[in-house]
Amino acid sequence: MNSSLESLYSSCNTHTETAPLLHNSHVHTPHHGHAPHRRGPRSQRPTPPIPLSCPQERLCRSQPVHINAFMRLQEEQQQCRPSSLPAVINPFPELCTPTGSPILSLIHTTDNHIIKVYSEDGAGKVVEVPADMRARDVCQLLVYKSHCLDDNSWSLVEHHPLLGLERCLEDHELVVQVQASMTSDSKFLFRKNYAKYEFFRNPLNFFPEQMVAWCQVSNGSIPQSQLLQNFLNSSSCPEVQGFLYLKESGRKSWKRLSMFLRRSGLYYSTKGSSKEPRHLQLLSDLEDSSVFTVTTGRKLHNAPTDYQFCIKPSKVRSECKELRMLCAEDEQSRTCWMTAFRLLKYGILLYQNYKSPQQRKSPVSHFSTPVRSVSENSLVAMDFSGRTGRVIENPMEAQNAAVEEGQTWRKRGHRMNALGSPSLLHPSSLSSVIHRTQLWFHGRIIREESHKMIMQQGQVDGLFLLRDSQSNPKAFVLTLCHHQKIRHFQILPCEEEGQMLFSLDDGSTKFTDLIHLVEFYQLNRGVLPCKLKHPCTAVAL
């Protein structure tokens, strides 16, 4: 009881000056003689000590007992505690907060928020997140719940279907804050984005030399290492310049203007390509705005090209008048403008987000999974014909071993055919359907849908997917991205010795199934412009 009262005094300590005390109380002065009772002002009347249950302990005169507050606290504890559960006495009352109670509450109250995240197939998953949870943590949670491979390329996408806009959240952004600025029709999407930090690995592919300028005089081209340092260093003054189409407010017409992106904002020149301050007009600042990709196509806004993007102020929810609709002349220019916008706005935070997964040696939370990756340099040819295995170092010997192994599997398939194996285990039947279990195979999707998926997951070199051919029902198509351009390669079936094989180069290299074909071109470029590196996947939540 003493600990309960001590906690109560601490909680009511701020109200002792104005709280009413016991009524009709008298003061006994400890003099030798009997002094007459005097009635003074209520606020100046001394307070008598009140005995407790234990005679050895007494309260201090400066901490009066507030009976009303004590009774009200007891009633609140009785209402909050379930009747079927007993009270649990706190064994450490001194650790209670000033407003806490020594009775442990059995009802756990948290300040969490409910968000719903959708996958590419339209399925949604409800996630409960705290207010300080970052976008990276939400992605790791969804990876854990969906049993996906955490390769640090998953992203949370802010999607506005009515406006036709979307953007990938930065890893350090707080999801609850972003949700507060979204409308009821907006939603979060969970998808891959391989190009999120690709500019750190290949900056020259993202920033053409003719589009990047510096305030200081430099002779010749800037080296690759210094290019990003100038963007990340707040003391430097990089500038992206070029021509963009700007949609005029309230009209469907576009105007081609010379624009300049600096740390202070995006400007356009009112007189040709002049950089003089009197000719520059501020179009948008970077601090309170975000850059979005336009997903509705060029017909809705009557855009001059397909390479649209938008600068949306953070305070704007659904007003189209405040949106700055822009259009670049090609994909490389649009990527340069959007990447420079992110770098100039967030600066060193982007580099910290990029380095954070690489420096992490252990899971950061209970729901994160270890990072697993298979490097092509770790795949070596092995010979297990003897009692112990050995690494085949001679390239010619490794190639002969691969050919011999392929012929062995082919002979095994013929032998199974001769034995009359069941249809479910028939090699030809298995080779025609085994690829449908792979994440990179997307079935009967049209050409435009494959383009859309590649663009959504980042147009980086080696991003690929396989799909059924629309022109040939027995053939397949490999869709591959190289130098921000999407190309298609037809995979034709061919029959050899009664077995169905697949080839990408008119029969020069044949494979028993599409899985072997993909694995081969992941290690060898062959007739392709680059190796297959990143599978375009769609996870189901």
XYZ file of N, CA and C in Angstrom, residues 40-272:
699
model
N -7.611 30.693 9.469
C -6.939 31.555 8.499
C -7.436 31.244 7.099
N -6.802 31.844 6.133
C -7.156 31.533 4.728
C -6.918 30.066 4.434
N -7.745 29.552 3.564
C -7.701 28.114 3.278
C -6.361 27.697 2.679
N -5.781 28.564 1.819
C -4.530 28.199 1.159
C -3.347 28.255 2.113
N -3.500 28.966 3.270
C -2.388 29.081 4.192
C -2.513 28.146 5.366
N -3.582 27.358 5.460
C -3.820 26.491 6.595
C -2.853 25.323 6.558
N -2.087 25.047 7.569
C -1.169 23.892 7.565
C -1.937 22.592 7.523
N -1.254 21.554 7.050
C -1.879 20.253 6.850
C -1.431 19.273 7.929
N -2.330 18.622 8.617
C -1.932 17.664 9.663
C -1.436 16.381 9.045
N -0.557 15.699 9.723
C -0.102 14.382 9.220
C -1.219 13.369 9.296
N -1.274 12.504 8.330
C -2.317 11.482 8.254
C -1.664 10.134 8.480
N -2.072 9.383 9.440
C -1.425 8.091 9.730
C -1.736 7.083 8.640
N -0.772 6.171 8.430
C -0.947 5.058 7.504
C -1.257 3.808 8.294
N -1.364 2.708 7.537
C -1.662 1.439 8.187
C -0.503 0.989 9.054
N 0.708 1.340 8.656
C 1.882 0.973 9.432
C 2.257 2.136 10.328
N 2.354 1.979 11.652
C 2.607 3.117 12.544
C 4.002 3.680 12.386
N 4.950 2.897 11.842
C 6.311 3.408 11.731
C 6.459 4.381 10.577
N 5.563 4.362 9.605
C 5.704 5.187 8.414
C 4.669 6.308 8.433
N 5.108 7.480 8.189
C 4.229 8.640 8.123
C 4.543 9.433 6.864
N 3.541 10.131 6.433
C 3.708 10.951 5.250
C 4.322 12.291 5.616
N 4.994 12.875 4.597
C 5.536 14.208 4.799
C 4.408 15.235 4.725
N 4.624 16.362 5.432
C 3.592 17.407 5.437
C 3.404 18.024 4.048
N 4.453 17.968 3.215
C 4.354 18.601 1.901
C 3.668 17.735 0.871
N 3.207 16.523 1.243
C 2.539 15.621 0.308
C 1.208 15.164 0.894
N 0.200 15.980 0.794
C -1.107 15.609 1.347
C -1.773 14.516 0.527
N -2.638 13.772 1.169
C -3.383 12.716 0.503
C -4.598 13.316 -0.182
N -4.687 13.046 -1.486
C -5.837 13.516 -2.259
C -6.797 12.337 -2.373
N -7.806 12.304 -1.524
C -8.700 11.159 -1.429
C -9.480 10.976 -2.723
N -9.949 12.069 -3.302
C -10.738 11.948 -4.528
C -9.897 11.363 -5.656
N -8.659 11.841 -5.761
C -7.792 11.310 -6.811
C -7.466 9.846 -6.580
N -7.264 9.460 -5.327
C -6.944 8.067 -5.015
C -8.116 7.151 -5.332
N -9.323 7.565 -4.991
C -10.501 6.748 -5.278
C -10.742 6.660 -6.782
N -10.527 7.761 -7.489
C -10.716 7.746 -8.928
C -9.693 6.828 -9.603
N -8.467 6.800 -9.110
C -7.445 5.920 -9.667
C -7.797 4.461 -9.434
N -8.318 4.141 -8.276
C -8.736 2.772 -7.999
C -9.879 2.339 -8.911
N -10.827 3.255 -9.155
C -11.940 2.910 -10.038
C -11.464 2.672 -11.467
N -10.514 3.502 -11.939
C -9.999 3.311 -13.296
C -9.248 1.994 -13.423
N -8.523 1.609 -12.379
C -7.800 0.337 -12.429
C -8.766 -0.843 -12.448
N -9.844 -0.731 -11.723
C -10.825 -1.805 -11.714
C -11.535 -1.926 -13.054
N -11.776 -0.770 -13.737
C -12.439 -0.808 -15.038
C -11.525 -1.354 -16.123
N -10.237 -1.004 -16.060
C -9.303 -1.446 -17.103
C -8.930 -2.908 -16.949
N -8.951 -3.437 -15.717
C -8.510 -4.807 -15.501
C -9.681 -5.758 -15.702
N -9.514 -6.812 -16.509
C -10.583 -7.788 -16.675
C -10.933 -8.427 -15.344
N -12.229 -8.683 -15.190
C -12.700 -9.241 -13.924
C -12.216 -10.660 -13.703
N -11.959 -11.390 -14.782
C -11.544 -12.781 -14.644
C -10.070 -12.930 -14.346
N -9.296 -11.838 -14.449
C -7.861 -11.924 -14.248
C -7.495 -11.201 -12.960
N -6.657 -11.759 -12.144
C -6.279 -11.098 -10.890
C -5.281 -9.981 -11.141
N -5.183 -9.096 -10.173
C -4.212 -8.016 -10.252
C -2.819 -8.562 -10.017
N -1.893 -8.077 -10.765
C -0.503 -8.487 -10.632
C 0.264 -7.329 -10.020
N 0.791 -7.535 -8.831
C 1.509 -6.489 -8.126
C 2.882 -6.311 -8.743
N 3.231 -5.084 -8.993
C 4.533 -4.793 -9.564
C 5.601 -4.955 -8.495
N 6.560 -5.856 -8.691
C 7.600 -6.038 -7.658
C 8.629 -4.910 -7.664
N 8.623 -4.049 -8.676
C 9.578 -2.950 -8.754
C 8.836 -1.632 -8.899
N 8.166 -1.171 -7.850
C 7.402 0.076 -7.982
C 8.289 1.286 -8.196
N 9.560 1.217 -7.770
C 10.420 2.384 -7.944
C 10.762 2.633 -9.406
N 10.520 1.619 -10.281
C 10.783 1.788 -11.698
C 9.592 2.341 -12.453
N 8.490 2.571 -11.765
C 7.302 3.091 -12.433
C 7.530 4.543 -12.835
N 6.906 4.931 -13.920
C 6.957 6.321 -14.330
C 6.122 7.160 -13.381
N 6.319 8.494 -13.371
C 5.534 9.341 -12.465
C 4.047 9.184 -12.633
N 3.588 8.888 -13.831
C 2.154 8.734 -14.066
C 1.748 7.277 -14.116
N 2.690 6.368 -13.848
C 2.377 4.949 -13.921
C 1.777 4.448 -12.626
N 1.255 3.262 -12.656
C 0.636 2.648 -11.497
C 1.426 1.420 -11.098
N 1.511 1.096 -9.800
C 2.206 -0.124 -9.395
C 1.445 -1.383 -9.763
N 0.199 -1.262 -10.163
C -0.545 -2.415 -10.650
C -0.261 -2.576 -12.133
N 0.322 -3.716 -12.523
C 0.662 -3.922 -13.926
C -0.595 -4.076 -14.755
N -0.688 -3.327 -15.821
C -1.842 -3.420 -16.709
C -1.735 -4.676 -17.551
N -2.797 -5.444 -17.647
C -2.816 -6.673 -18.435
C -3.290 -6.433 -19.845
N -3.661 -5.210 -20.183
C -4.079 -4.870 -21.536
C -2.955 -4.085 -22.187
N -2.377 -4.640 -23.249
C -1.234 -4.032 -23.923
C -1.737 -3.049 -24.977
N -1.417 -1.782 -24.765
C -1.836 -0.751 -25.714
C -0.606 -0.253 -26.444
N -0.644 -0.202 -27.756
C 0.469 0.252 -28.585
C -0.001 1.352 -29.515
N 0.964 2.079 -30.006
C 0.685 3.178 -30.924
C 1.004 2.730 -32.342
N 0.451 1.611 -32.764
C 0.698 1.073 -34.093
C -0.361 1.548 -35.073
N -0.032 1.436 -36.342
C -0.928 1.851 -37.409
C -1.123 0.687 -38.369
N -2.266 0.657 -39.003
C -2.616 -0.409 -39.931
C -2.447 0.112 -41.355
N -1.661 -0.603 -42.143
C -1.517 -0.285 -43.560
C -1.806 -1.550 -44.357
N -2.209 -1.368 -45.597
C -2.467 -2.487 -46.491
C -1.575 -2.350 -47.700
N -0.849 -3.426 -47.996
C 0.105 -3.445 -49.095
C -0.388 -4.437 -50.134
N -0.314 -4.048 -51.416
C -0.808 -4.879 -52.508
C 0.369 -5.380 -53.339
N 0.194 -6.565 -53.902
C 1.184 -7.132 -54.807
C 0.765 -6.876 -56.248
N 1.551 -7.391 -57.202
C 1.274 -7.143 -58.609
C -0.026 -7.791 -59.078
N -0.426 -8.893 -58.444
C -1.644 -9.584 -58.864
C -2.899 -9.028 -58.210
N -2.774 -7.950 -57.442
C -3.936 -7.336 -56.811
C -4.241 -7.828 -55.422
N -3.552 -8.877 -54.956
C -3.781 -9.382 -53.602
C -3.165 -8.424 -52.593
N -3.811 -8.310 -51.448
C -3.353 -7.389 -50.409
C -3.063 -8.093 -49.115
N -2.215 -7.484 -48.315
C -1.876 -7.998 -46.994
C -1.898 -6.841 -46.018
N -2.579 -7.038 -44.895
C -2.673 -6.022 -43.851
C -1.474 -6.169 -42.920
N -0.799 -5.059 -42.676
C 0.402 -5.052 -41.850
C 0.230 -4.001 -40.763
N 0.582 -4.358 -39.551
C 0.557 -3.424 -38.424
C 1.976 -2.929 -38.178
N 2.176 -1.630 -38.288
C 3.508 -1.050 -38.182
C 3.488 0.064 -37.146
N 4.596 0.258 -36.416
C 4.687 1.410 -35.502
C 4.922 2.691 -36.272
N 4.832 3.789 -35.556
C 4.942 5.097 -36.209
C 6.339 5.381 -36.719
N 7.360 4.738 -36.149
C 8.740 5.015 -36.551
C 9.307 3.932 -37.459
N 8.451 3.164 -38.117
C 8.929 2.089 -38.985
C 9.247 2.633 -40.377
N 10.433 2.286 -40.867
C 10.887 2.769 -42.162
C 10.378 1.867 -43.289
N 10.518 2.374 -44.501
C 10.089 1.597 -45.660
C 10.922 0.334 -45.824
N 12.214 0.390 -45.528
C 13.053 -0.804 -45.617
C 12.586 -1.883 -44.639
N 12.205 -1.475 -43.427
C 11.754 -2.454 -42.438
C 10.444 -3.107 -42.871
N 9.547 -2.343 -43.476
C 8.291 -2.917 -43.962
C 8.564 -3.923 -45.075
N 9.499 -3.602 -45.949
C 9.848 -4.537 -47.028
C 10.436 -5.827 -46.462
N 11.286 -5.720 -45.472
C 11.851 -6.919 -44.863
C 10.779 -7.742 -44.163
N 9.812 -7.076 -43.575
C 8.706 -7.793 -42.949
C 7.890 -8.557 -43.980
N 7.607 -7.921 -45.117
C 6.844 -8.584 -46.175
C 7.657 -9.709 -46.815
N 8.956 -9.527 -46.943
C 9.818 -10.600 -47.461
C 9.765 -11.810 -46.542
N 9.794 -11.554 -45.259
C 9.743 -12.649 -44.279
C 8.386 -13.358 -44.320
N 7.308 -12.589 -44.394
C 5.984 -13.194 -44.394
C 5.671 -13.918 -45.697
N 6.245 -13.440 -46.813
C 5.973 -14.047 -48.117
C 7.007 -15.090 -48.516
N 8.007 -15.311 -47.664
C 9.059 -16.312 -47.923
C 9.790 -16.011 -49.233
N 10.144 -14.749 -49.421
C 10.888 -14.336 -50.611
C 12.375 -14.284 -50.293
N 13.161 -14.175 -51.348
C 14.599 -14.009 -51.203
C 14.910 -12.537 -51.001
N 15.552 -12.214 -49.892
C 15.863 -10.824 -49.569
C 17.181 -10.456 -50.235
N 17.102 -9.882 -51.437
C 18.285 -9.438 -52.160
C 18.406 -7.917 -52.166
N 17.725 -7.252 -51.233
C 17.816 -5.795 -51.056
C 17.332 -5.021 -52.268
N 16.499 -5.617 -53.082
C 15.941 -4.917 -54.236
C 14.436 -4.724 -54.131
N 13.831 -5.129 -53.023
C 12.399 -4.930 -52.841
C 12.120 -3.492 -52.438
N 10.991 -2.981 -52.889
C 10.642 -1.585 -52.617
C 9.162 -1.471 -52.306
N 8.858 -0.416 -51.561
C 7.474 -0.049 -51.274
C 7.123 1.126 -52.184
N 6.054 0.973 -52.952
C 5.695 1.950 -53.975
C 4.448 2.707 -53.546
N 4.515 4.019 -53.618
C 3.355 4.891 -53.372
C 2.618 5.079 -54.697
N 1.401 4.552 -54.771
C 0.657 4.513 -56.029
C -0.624 5.327 -55.900
N -0.829 6.254 -56.862
C -2.032 7.085 -56.923
C -2.759 6.769 -58.227
N -3.760 5.891 -58.207
C -4.416 5.484 -59.461
C -5.193 6.609 -60.130
N -5.816 7.507 -59.352
C -6.591 8.582 -59.960
C -5.703 9.601 -60.656
N -4.548 9.862 -60.084
C -3.609 10.797 -60.703
C -2.710 10.121 -61.720
N -2.644 8.796 -61.683
C -1.754 8.080 -62.584
C -0.293 8.273 -62.244
N 0.038 8.335 -60.945
C 1.403 8.585 -60.491
C 1.846 7.493 -59.535
N 3.140 7.241 -59.504
C 3.714 6.331 -58.534
C 5.201 6.632 -58.371
N 5.711 6.289 -57.204
C 7.132 6.441 -56.899
C 7.538 5.416 -55.856
N 8.803 5.050 -55.868
C 9.344 4.138 -54.866
C 9.764 4.937 -53.638
N 9.316 4.521 -52.484
C 9.707 5.187 -51.249
C 11.189 4.946 -50.987
N 11.855 5.959 -50.465
C 13.238 5.778 -50.035
C 13.261 4.918 -48.773
N 14.346 4.200 -48.584
C 14.413 3.251 -47.476
C 14.289 3.911 -46.111
N 14.693 5.164 -45.987
C 14.660 5.827 -44.685
C 13.329 6.528 -44.415
N 12.430 6.586 -45.358
C 11.169 7.297 -45.162
C 10.267 6.534 -44.193
N 9.548 7.259 -43.365
C 8.601 6.676 -42.422
C 7.285 6.407 -43.145
N 6.840 5.172 -43.079
C 5.672 4.751 -43.847
C 4.407 5.442 -43.340
N 4.290 5.615 -42.045
C 3.084 6.228 -41.482
C 2.960 7.679 -41.935
N 4.066 8.393 -42.007
C 4.016 9.778 -42.475
C 3.606 9.858 -43.943
N 4.113 8.944 -44.757
C 3.728 8.939 -46.164
C 2.252 8.598 -46.313
N 1.765 7.651 -45.503
C 0.363 7.273 -45.581
C -0.553 8.439 -45.197
N -0.104 9.281 -44.287
C -0.934 10.414 -43.861
C -1.150 11.413 -44.992
N -0.246 11.469 -45.973
C -0.395 12.403 -47.088
C -1.106 11.785 -48.285
N -1.550 10.537 -48.175
C -2.206 9.843 -49.284
C -3.717 9.925 -49.141
N -4.411 9.829 -50.259
C -5.872 9.828 -50.256
C -6.391 8.415 -50.025
N -7.701 8.282 -49.919
C -8.303 6.968 -49.677
C -8.162 6.047 -50.883
N -8.031 6.622 -52.075
C -7.867 5.801 -53.276
C -6.425 5.378 -53.510
N -5.473 5.999 -52.837
C -4.066 5.646 -53.009
C -3.743 4.383 -52.219
N -2.653 3.725 -52.586
C -2.278 2.476 -51.934
C -0.788 2.241 -52.078
N -0.296 1.286 -51.273
C 1.088 0.864 -51.327
C 1.193 -0.416 -52.147
N 2.242 -0.495 -52.968
C 2.542 -1.687 -53.751
C 3.881 -2.243 -53.313
N 4.018 -3.554 -53.410
C 5.244 -4.250 -53.031
C 5.814 -4.912 -54.271
N 6.969 -4.422 -54.719
C 7.555 -4.945 -55.940
C 9.067 -4.742 -55.944
N 9.708 -5.356 -56.923
C 11.152 -5.223 -57.097
C 11.488 -3.888 -57.766
N 12.668 -3.376 -57.435
C 13.186 -2.194 -58.110
C 14.711 -2.307 -58.132
N 15.232 -2.905 -59.199
C 16.665 -3.121 -59.296
C 17.432 -1.824 -59.561
N 16.763 -0.806 -60.059
C 17.441 0.445 -60.414
C 17.473 1.448 -59.268
N 17.064 1.037 -58.077
C 16.965 1.985 -56.964
C 18.319 2.607 -56.632
N 19.375 1.804 -56.626
C 20.715 2.304 -56.328
C 21.705 1.944 -57.426
N 21.213 1.696 -58.627
C 22.101 1.326 -59.724
C 23.029 2.478 -60.105
N 22.616 3.712 -59.861
C 23.461 4.851 -60.239
C 24.720 4.928 -59.394
N 24.747 4.295 -58.224
C 25.981 4.236 -57.448
C 26.996 3.275 -58.074
N 26.505 2.273 -58.770
C 27.402 1.298 -59.397
C 27.838 1.725 -60.791
N 26.968 2.352 -61.538
C 27.282 2.799 -62.898
C 26.793 4.230 -63.097
N 27.464 5.195 -62.485
C 26.952 6.580 -62.562
C 27.013 7.174 -63.959
N 27.970 6.758 -64.768
C 28.092 7.344 -66.103
C 26.921 6.983 -67.002
N 26.243 5.859 -66.710
C 25.070 5.486 -67.502
C 23.856 6.336 -67.161
N 23.876 6.995 -66.002
C 22.723 7.771 -65.557
C 22.897 9.263 -65.783
N 24.125 9.718 -65.878
C 24.373 11.155 -66.004
C 25.214 11.414 -67.244
N 24.573 11.680 -68.380
C 25.331 12.013 -69.592
C 26.154 13.284 -69.388
N 27.313 13.308 -70.012
C 28.234 14.421 -69.801
C 27.641 15.739 -70.251
N 26.822 15.735 -71.284
C 26.271 16.993 -71.789
C 25.158 17.547 -70.911
N 24.640 16.738 -69.957
C 23.547 17.200 -69.113
C 24.003 17.671 -67.744
N 25.221 17.344 -67.331
C 25.701 17.678 -65.994
C 26.728 18.788 -66.113
N 26.534 19.855 -65.358
C 27.462 20.983 -65.326
C 27.801 21.290 -63.874
N 28.925 21.989 -63.681
C 29.407 22.337 -62.345
C 29.699 23.830 -62.311
N 29.531 24.386 -61.150
C 29.785 25.820 -61.010
C 31.275 26.130 -61.135
N 32.122 25.231 -60.611
C 33.548 25.459 -60.747
C 34.016 25.059 -62.137
N 35.072 25.692 -62.599
C 35.609 25.423 -63.925
C 36.397 24.127 -63.883
N 36.094 23.201 -64.791
C 36.787 21.922 -64.861
C 37.227 21.680 -66.292
N 38.423 21.172 -66.428
C 38.980 20.867 -67.742
C 38.714 19.408 -68.072
N 38.030 19.169 -69.177
C 37.765 17.797 -69.575
C 36.598 17.213 -68.810
N 36.420 15.924 -68.964
C 35.315 15.230 -68.319
C 35.650 14.920 -66.866
N 34.616 14.832 -66.045
C 34.786 14.549 -64.622
C 34.879 13.044 -64.430
N 35.843 12.550 -63.657
C 35.943 11.100 -63.446
C 34.730 10.548 -62.737
N 34.539 9.239 -62.879
C 33.346 8.599 -62.340
C 33.272 8.720 -60.832
N 34.416 8.592 -60.142
C 34.401 8.666 -58.684
C 34.009 10.049 -58.185
N 34.416 11.102 -58.904
C 34.108 12.455 -58.478
C 32.700 12.882 -58.855
N 32.103 12.196 -59.812
C 30.770 12.579 -60.280
C 29.746 12.491 -59.156
N 29.709 11.356 -58.465
C 28.740 11.198 -57.382
C 29.135 11.977 -56.139
N 30.438 12.148 -55.904
C 30.858 12.924 -54.747
C 30.371 14.361 -54.831
N 30.347 14.914 -56.015
C 29.843 16.282 -56.170
C 28.346 16.371 -55.894
N 27.606 15.312 -56.197
C 26.182 15.306 -55.879
C 25.955 15.132 -54.381
N 26.765 14.286 -53.740
C 26.567 13.999 -52.318
C 27.143 15.078 -51.426
N 28.160 15.777 -51.890
C 28.791 16.821 -51.095
C 27.930 18.081 -51.124
N 27.476 18.495 -49.958
C 26.574 19.655 -49.889
C 27.276 20.960 -50.242
N 28.617 20.997 -50.169
C 29.335 22.226 -50.489
C 29.524 22.430 -51.990
N 29.359 21.368 -52.775
C 29.493 21.497 -54.219
C 28.176 21.970 -54.839
N 28.239 22.405 -56.067
C 27.060 22.960 -56.734
C 26.848 22.294 -58.084
N 26.401 21.052 -58.109
C 26.118 20.423 -59.399
C 24.839 20.972 -60.012
N 24.739 20.811 -61.307
C 23.566 21.325 -62.019
C 23.270 20.420 -63.204
N 22.012 20.023 -63.320
C 21.550 19.250 -64.470
C 20.781 20.196 -65.379
N 21.143 20.201 -66.642
C 20.543 21.138 -67.576
C 20.102 20.410 -68.836
N 19.096 20.950 -69.473
C 18.579 20.371 -70.704
C 17.194 20.910 -71.005
N 16.622 20.380 -72.075
C 15.287 20.814 -72.494
C 14.244 19.808 -72.021
N 13.139 20.344 -71.496
C 11.999 19.546 -71.066
C 10.716 20.185 -71.575
N 9.713 19.346 -71.760
C 8.376 19.837 -72.099
C 7.592 20.027 -70.810
N 7.009 21.200 -70.658
C 6.203 21.525 -69.479
C 4.752 21.699 -69.893
N 3.866 20.973 -69.194
C 2.434 21.082 -69.478
C 1.895 22.367 -68.856
N 1.262 23.171 -69.670
C 0.723 24.436 -69.193
C -0.480 24.192 -68.289
N -0.580 24.968 -67.230
C -1.625 24.795 -66.228
C -3.013 25.021 -66.829
N -3.896 24.053 -66.608
C -5.264 24.156 -67.077
C -5.446 23.914 -68.563
N -4.390 23.542 -69.275
C -4.484 23.303 -70.714
C -3.787 21.985 -71.052
N -4.048 21.475 -72.233
C -3.425 20.243 -72.687
C -2.223 20.489 -73.593
N -1.836 21.727 -73.728
C -0.683 22.041 -74.563
C 0.599 21.980 -73.736
N 1.704 21.699 -74.403
C 3.017 21.580 -73.779
C 3.952 22.621 -74.383
N 4.884 23.078 -73.576
C 5.848 24.089 -74.020
C 7.258 23.589 -73.740
N 8.120 23.652 -74.754
C 9.503 23.195 -74.615
C 10.352 24.329 -74.039
N 10.965 24.054 -72.865
C 11.719 25.069 -72.141
C 13.095 24.532 -71.766
N 14.031 25.426 -71.606
C 15.360 25.090 -71.092
C 15.309 25.140 -69.574
N 15.656 24.013 -68.926
C 15.505 23.909 -67.473
C 16.838 23.587 -66.817
N 16.910 23.960 -65.531
C 18.119 23.781 -64.740
C 17.707 23.267 -63.359
N 18.293 22.149 -62.949
C 18.011 21.545 -61.647
C 19.207 21.789 -60.740
N 18.972 22.514 -59.661
C 20.000 22.835 -58.681
C 19.527 22.416 -57.295
N 20.390 22.625 -56.296
C 20.014 22.274 -54.924
C 18.856 23.132 -54.432
N 18.742 24.328 -54.934
C 17.678 25.232 -54.487
C 16.349 24.967 -55.170
N 16.334 24.187 -56.264
C 15.078 23.872 -56.920
C 15.239 23.694 -58.421
N 14.102 23.537 -59.085
C 14.052 23.377 -60.541
C 13.636 24.706 -61.155
N 14.439 25.199 -62.097
C 14.195 26.490 -62.722
C 14.024 26.303 -64.232
N 13.304 27.240 -64.839
C 13.235 27.286 -66.295
C 13.564 28.705 -66.741
N 14.137 28.795 -67.923
C 14.577 30.083 -68.448
C 13.456 30.719 -69.272
N 13.231 31.979 -69.024
C 12.218 32.717 -69.778
C 12.758 33.313 -71.066
N 14.063 33.151 -71.285
C 14.687 33.687 -72.493
C 15.681 32.656 -73.042
N 15.176 31.758 -73.845
C 16.039 30.764 -74.475
C 16.738 29.878 -73.464
